[in-house]
Amino acid sequence: MEQPTFDTFYTLGGEAEALYKDKGSKFLAYGYPVTCEEEIKGRLDALRKRYYDATHHCYAWRLGPKGESFRANDDGEPSSTAGRPILGQMLSREVTDALIVVVRYFGGTKLGVPGLIEAYK
């Protein structure tokens, strides 16, 4: 008789949030365990409504035991400076079934490409 196989993976144990400040900019990070794209859309819509005056709402998500479904979004930041670093952190820790959103309030000083990548990761 063939033994059943079980997929194991890392995900978030619950909702999480963090704050990071750099040169006047404020980055509010939110992490959510998620199970489907509809739930992801709901979380993003809620954050956009709550932080309607923020400069950017950048995010990355992965779904599936091996993270086969994923997306990263820079929301107006220079290409690959926000969503890709967020996704990179999820990949490096093998986290899936999760959504990470970083809400940015621009502080008046440009961080440059390296500074943005560092801030978002």
PDB file of C-alpha atoms in Angstrom:
ATOM      1  CA  MET A   1       0.000   0.000   0.000  1.00  0.00           C
ATOM      2  CA  GLU A   2       1.338   3.423  -0.971  1.00  0.00           C
ATOM      3  CA  GLN A   3       1.900   5.884   1.877  1.00  0.00           C
ATOM      4  CA  PRO A   4       0.096   9.223   1.605  1.00  0.00           C
ATOM      5  CA  THR A   5       2.284  12.272   1.098  1.00  0.00           C
ATOM      6  CA  PHE A   6       1.772  15.518   2.936  1.00  0.00           C
ATOM      7  CA  ASP A   7       2.888  18.901   1.726  1.00  0.00           C
ATOM      8  CA  THR A   8       4.603  20.929   4.386  1.00  0.00           C
ATOM      9  CA  PHE A   9       5.471  24.583   4.027  1.00  0.00           C
ATOM     10  CA  TYR A  10       6.234  27.721   5.993  1.00  0.00           C
ATOM     11  CA  THR A  11       3.629  30.438   6.381  1.00  0.00           C
ATOM     12  CA  LEU A  12       2.741  33.161   8.863  1.00  0.00           C
ATOM     13  CA  GLY A  13       1.260  32.065  12.167  1.00  0.00           C
ATOM     14  CA  GLY A  14      -0.943  35.152  12.261  1.00  0.00           C
ATOM     15  CA  GLU A  15      -1.156  38.771  11.261  1.00  0.00           C
ATOM     16  CA  ALA A  16       1.932  40.898  11.855  1.00  0.00           C
ATOM     17  CA  GLU A  17       2.962  44.503  11.457  1.00  0.00           C
ATOM     18  CA  ALA A  18       6.145  46.547  11.662  1.00  0.00           C
ATOM     19  CA  LEU A  19       7.339  50.128  11.227  1.00  0.00           C
ATOM     20  CA  TYR A  20      10.548  51.302   9.543  1.00  0.00           C
ATOM     21  CA  LYS A  21      11.669  54.910   9.064  1.00  0.00           C
ATOM     22  CA  ASP A  22      14.395  56.182   6.747  1.00  0.00           C
ATOM     23  CA  LYS A  23      15.216  59.809   5.859  1.00  0.00           C
ATOM     24  CA  GLY A  24      11.738  61.003   6.722  1.00  0.00           C
ATOM     25  CA  SER A  25       9.884  58.253   4.861  1.00  0.00           C
ATOM     26  CA  LYS A  26       7.706  55.945   6.913  1.00  0.00           C
ATOM     27  CA  PHE A  27       7.206  52.310   5.872  1.00  0.00           C
ATOM     28  CA  LEU A  28       4.325  50.397   7.489  1.00  0.00           C
ATOM     29  CA  ALA A  29       4.653  46.666   6.861  1.00  0.00           C
ATOM     30  CA  TYR A  30       1.756  44.221   7.171  1.00  0.00           C
ATOM     31  CA  GLY A  31       1.878  40.444   6.905  1.00  0.00           C
ATOM     32  CA  TYR A  32      -1.144  38.189   6.557  1.00  0.00           C
ATOM     33  CA  PRO A  33      -1.617  34.452   6.186  1.00  0.00           C
ATOM     34  CA  VAL A  34      -3.874  34.001   3.125  1.00  0.00           C
ATOM     35  CA  THR A  35      -5.447  31.114   1.226  1.00  0.00           C
ATOM     36  CA  CYS A  36      -6.745  32.609  -2.043  1.00  0.00           C
ATOM     37  CA  GLU A  37      -6.473  35.581  -4.392  1.00  0.00           C
ATOM     38  CA  GLU A  38      -9.903  36.863  -3.352  1.00  0.00           C
ATOM     39  CA  GLU A  39      -8.684  37.172   0.243  1.00  0.00           C
ATOM     40  CA  ILE A  40      -5.539  38.964  -0.977  1.00  0.00           C
ATOM     41  CA  LYS A  41      -7.642  41.467  -2.925  1.00  0.00           C
ATOM     42  CA  GLY A  42      -9.777  42.129   0.167  1.00  0.00           C
ATOM     43  CA  ARG A  43      -6.713  42.758   2.339  1.00  0.00           C
ATOM     44  CA  LEU A  44      -5.186  45.109  -0.247  1.00  0.00           C
ATOM     45  CA  ASP A  45      -8.448  47.021  -0.675  1.00  0.00           C
ATOM     46  CA  ALA A  46      -8.784  47.439   3.096  1.00  0.00           C
ATOM     47  CA  LEU A  47      -5.242  48.798   3.440  1.00  0.00           C
ATOM     48  CA  ARG A  48      -5.716  51.174   0.501  1.00  0.00           C
ATOM     49  CA  LYS A  49      -8.900  52.467   2.144  1.00  0.00           C
ATOM     50  CA  ARG A  50      -7.292  52.785   5.591  1.00  0.00           C
ATOM     51  CA  TYR A  51      -4.148  54.483   4.239  1.00  0.00           C
ATOM     52  CA  TYR A  52      -5.781  56.377   1.371  1.00  0.00           C
ATOM     53  CA  ASP A  53      -3.262  59.222   1.703  1.00  0.00           C
ATOM     54  CA  ALA A  54      -0.128  57.025   1.476  1.00  0.00           C
ATOM     55  CA  THR A  55       2.284  57.474  -1.413  1.00  0.00           C
ATOM     56  CA  HIS A  56       2.604  53.741  -2.247  1.00  0.00           C
ATOM     57  CA  HIS A  57       1.071  50.375  -1.343  1.00  0.00           C
ATOM     58  CA  CYS A  58       3.703  47.850  -2.486  1.00  0.00           C
ATOM     59  CA  TYR A  59       3.232  44.128  -1.975  1.00  0.00           C
ATOM     60  CA  ALA A  60       4.110  40.556  -2.734  1.00  0.00           C
ATOM     61  CA  TRP A  61       2.206  37.330  -2.200  1.00  0.00           C
ATOM     62  CA  ARG A  62       2.690  33.608  -2.692  1.00  0.00           C
ATOM     63  CA  LEU A  63       0.112  30.815  -2.692  1.00  0.00           C
ATOM     64  CA  GLY A  64       0.391  27.035  -2.814  1.00  0.00           C
ATOM     65  CA  PRO A  65       2.572  24.513  -0.983  1.00  0.00           C
ATOM     66  CA  LYS A  66       5.508  25.340  -3.244  1.00  0.00           C
ATOM     67  CA  GLY A  67       4.538  28.979  -3.807  1.00  0.00           C
ATOM     68  CA  GLU A  68       3.653  28.250  -7.414  1.00  0.00           C
ATOM     69  CA  SER A  69       1.293  31.260  -7.607  1.00  0.00           C
ATOM     70  CA  PHE A  70       2.860  34.609  -6.793  1.00  0.00           C
ATOM     71  CA  ARG A  71       2.873  38.281  -7.626  1.00  0.00           C
ATOM     72  CA  ALA A  72       4.905  41.370  -6.736  1.00  0.00           C
ATOM     73  CA  ASN A  73       3.828  44.981  -7.262  1.00  0.00           C
ATOM     74  CA  ASP A  74       5.914  48.191  -7.029  1.00  0.00           C
ATOM     75  CA  ASP A  75       2.869  50.532  -7.042  1.00  0.00           C
ATOM     76  CA  GLY A  76       4.680  53.378  -8.759  1.00  0.00           C
ATOM     77  CA  GLU A  77       8.102  52.942  -7.162  1.00  0.00           C
ATOM     78  CA  PRO A  78      10.953  52.479  -9.675  1.00  0.00           C
ATOM     79  CA  SER A  79      10.814  49.048 -11.319  1.00  0.00           C
ATOM     80  CA  SER A  80      11.860  46.129  -9.088  1.00  0.00           C
ATOM     81  CA  THR A  81      12.673  48.320  -6.057  1.00  0.00           C
ATOM     82  CA  ALA A  82       9.708  47.360  -3.867  1.00  0.00           C
ATOM     83  CA  GLY A  83       7.632  44.310  -4.812  1.00  0.00           C
ATOM     84  CA  ARG A  84      10.627  42.235  -5.928  1.00  0.00           C
ATOM     85  CA  PRO A  85      12.603  42.782  -2.670  1.00  0.00           C
ATOM     86  CA  ILE A  86       9.507  41.886  -0.637  1.00  0.00           C
ATOM     87  CA  LEU A  87       9.020  38.725  -2.707  1.00  0.00           C
ATOM     88  CA  GLY A  88      12.737  37.978  -2.395  1.00  0.00           C
ATOM     89  CA  GLN A  89      12.435  37.890   1.388  1.00  0.00           C
ATOM     90  CA  MET A  90       9.513  35.485   1.140  1.00  0.00           C
ATOM     91  CA  LEU A  91      11.488  33.256  -1.247  1.00  0.00           C
ATOM     92  CA  SER A  92      14.610  33.276   0.927  1.00  0.00           C
ATOM     93  CA  ARG A  93      12.572  32.104   3.915  1.00  0.00           C
ATOM     94  CA  GLU A  94      10.397  29.750   1.806  1.00  0.00           C
ATOM     95  CA  VAL A  95       7.201  31.433   3.062  1.00  0.00           C
ATOM     96  CA  THR A  96       3.993  30.808   1.135  1.00  0.00           C
ATOM     97  CA  ASP A  97       0.255  31.300   1.623  1.00  0.00           C
ATOM     98  CA  ALA A  98       1.125  34.810   2.730  1.00  0.00           C
ATOM     99  CA  LEU A  99       0.688  38.440   1.709  1.00  0.00           C
ATOM    100  CA  ILE A 100       3.183  41.159   2.660  1.00  0.00           C
ATOM    101  CA  VAL A 101       2.185  44.780   2.070  1.00  0.00           C
ATOM    102  CA  VAL A 102       4.382  47.809   2.701  1.00  0.00           C
ATOM    103  CA  VAL A 103       2.594  51.155   2.872  1.00  0.00           C
ATOM    104  CA  ARG A 104       4.953  54.085   2.280  1.00  0.00           C
ATOM    105  CA  TYR A 105       4.594  57.710   3.232  1.00  0.00           C
ATOM    106  CA  PHE A 106       7.239  59.678   1.310  1.00  0.00           C
ATOM    107  CA  GLY A 107       9.270  61.892   3.620  1.00  0.00           C
ATOM    108  CA  GLY A 108      10.664  64.350   1.105  1.00  0.00           C
ATOM    109  CA  THR A 109      14.141  62.854   0.626  1.00  0.00           C
ATOM    110  CA  LYS A 110      14.688  60.453  -2.268  1.00  0.00           C
ATOM    111  CA  LEU A 111      16.299  57.195  -1.132  1.00  0.00           C
ATOM    112  CA  GLY A 112      17.612  56.137  -4.555  1.00  0.00           C
ATOM    113  CA  VAL A 113      17.322  52.639  -5.982  1.00  0.00           C
ATOM    114  CA  PRO A 114      19.665  50.951  -3.435  1.00  0.00           C
ATOM    115  CA  GLY A 115      17.933  52.746  -0.558  1.00  0.00           C
ATOM    116  CA  LEU A 116      14.478  51.692  -1.731  1.00  0.00           C
ATOM    117  CA  ILE A 117      15.531  48.076  -2.171  1.00  0.00           C
ATOM    118  CA  GLU A 118      17.012  48.033   1.338  1.00  0.00           C
ATOM    119  CA  ALA A 119      13.937  49.684   2.859  1.00  0.00           C
ATOM    120  CA  TYR A 120      11.431  47.332   1.231  1.00  0.00           C
ATOM    121  CA  LYS A 121      13.307  44.157   2.021  1.00  0.00           C
TER     122      LYS A 121
END
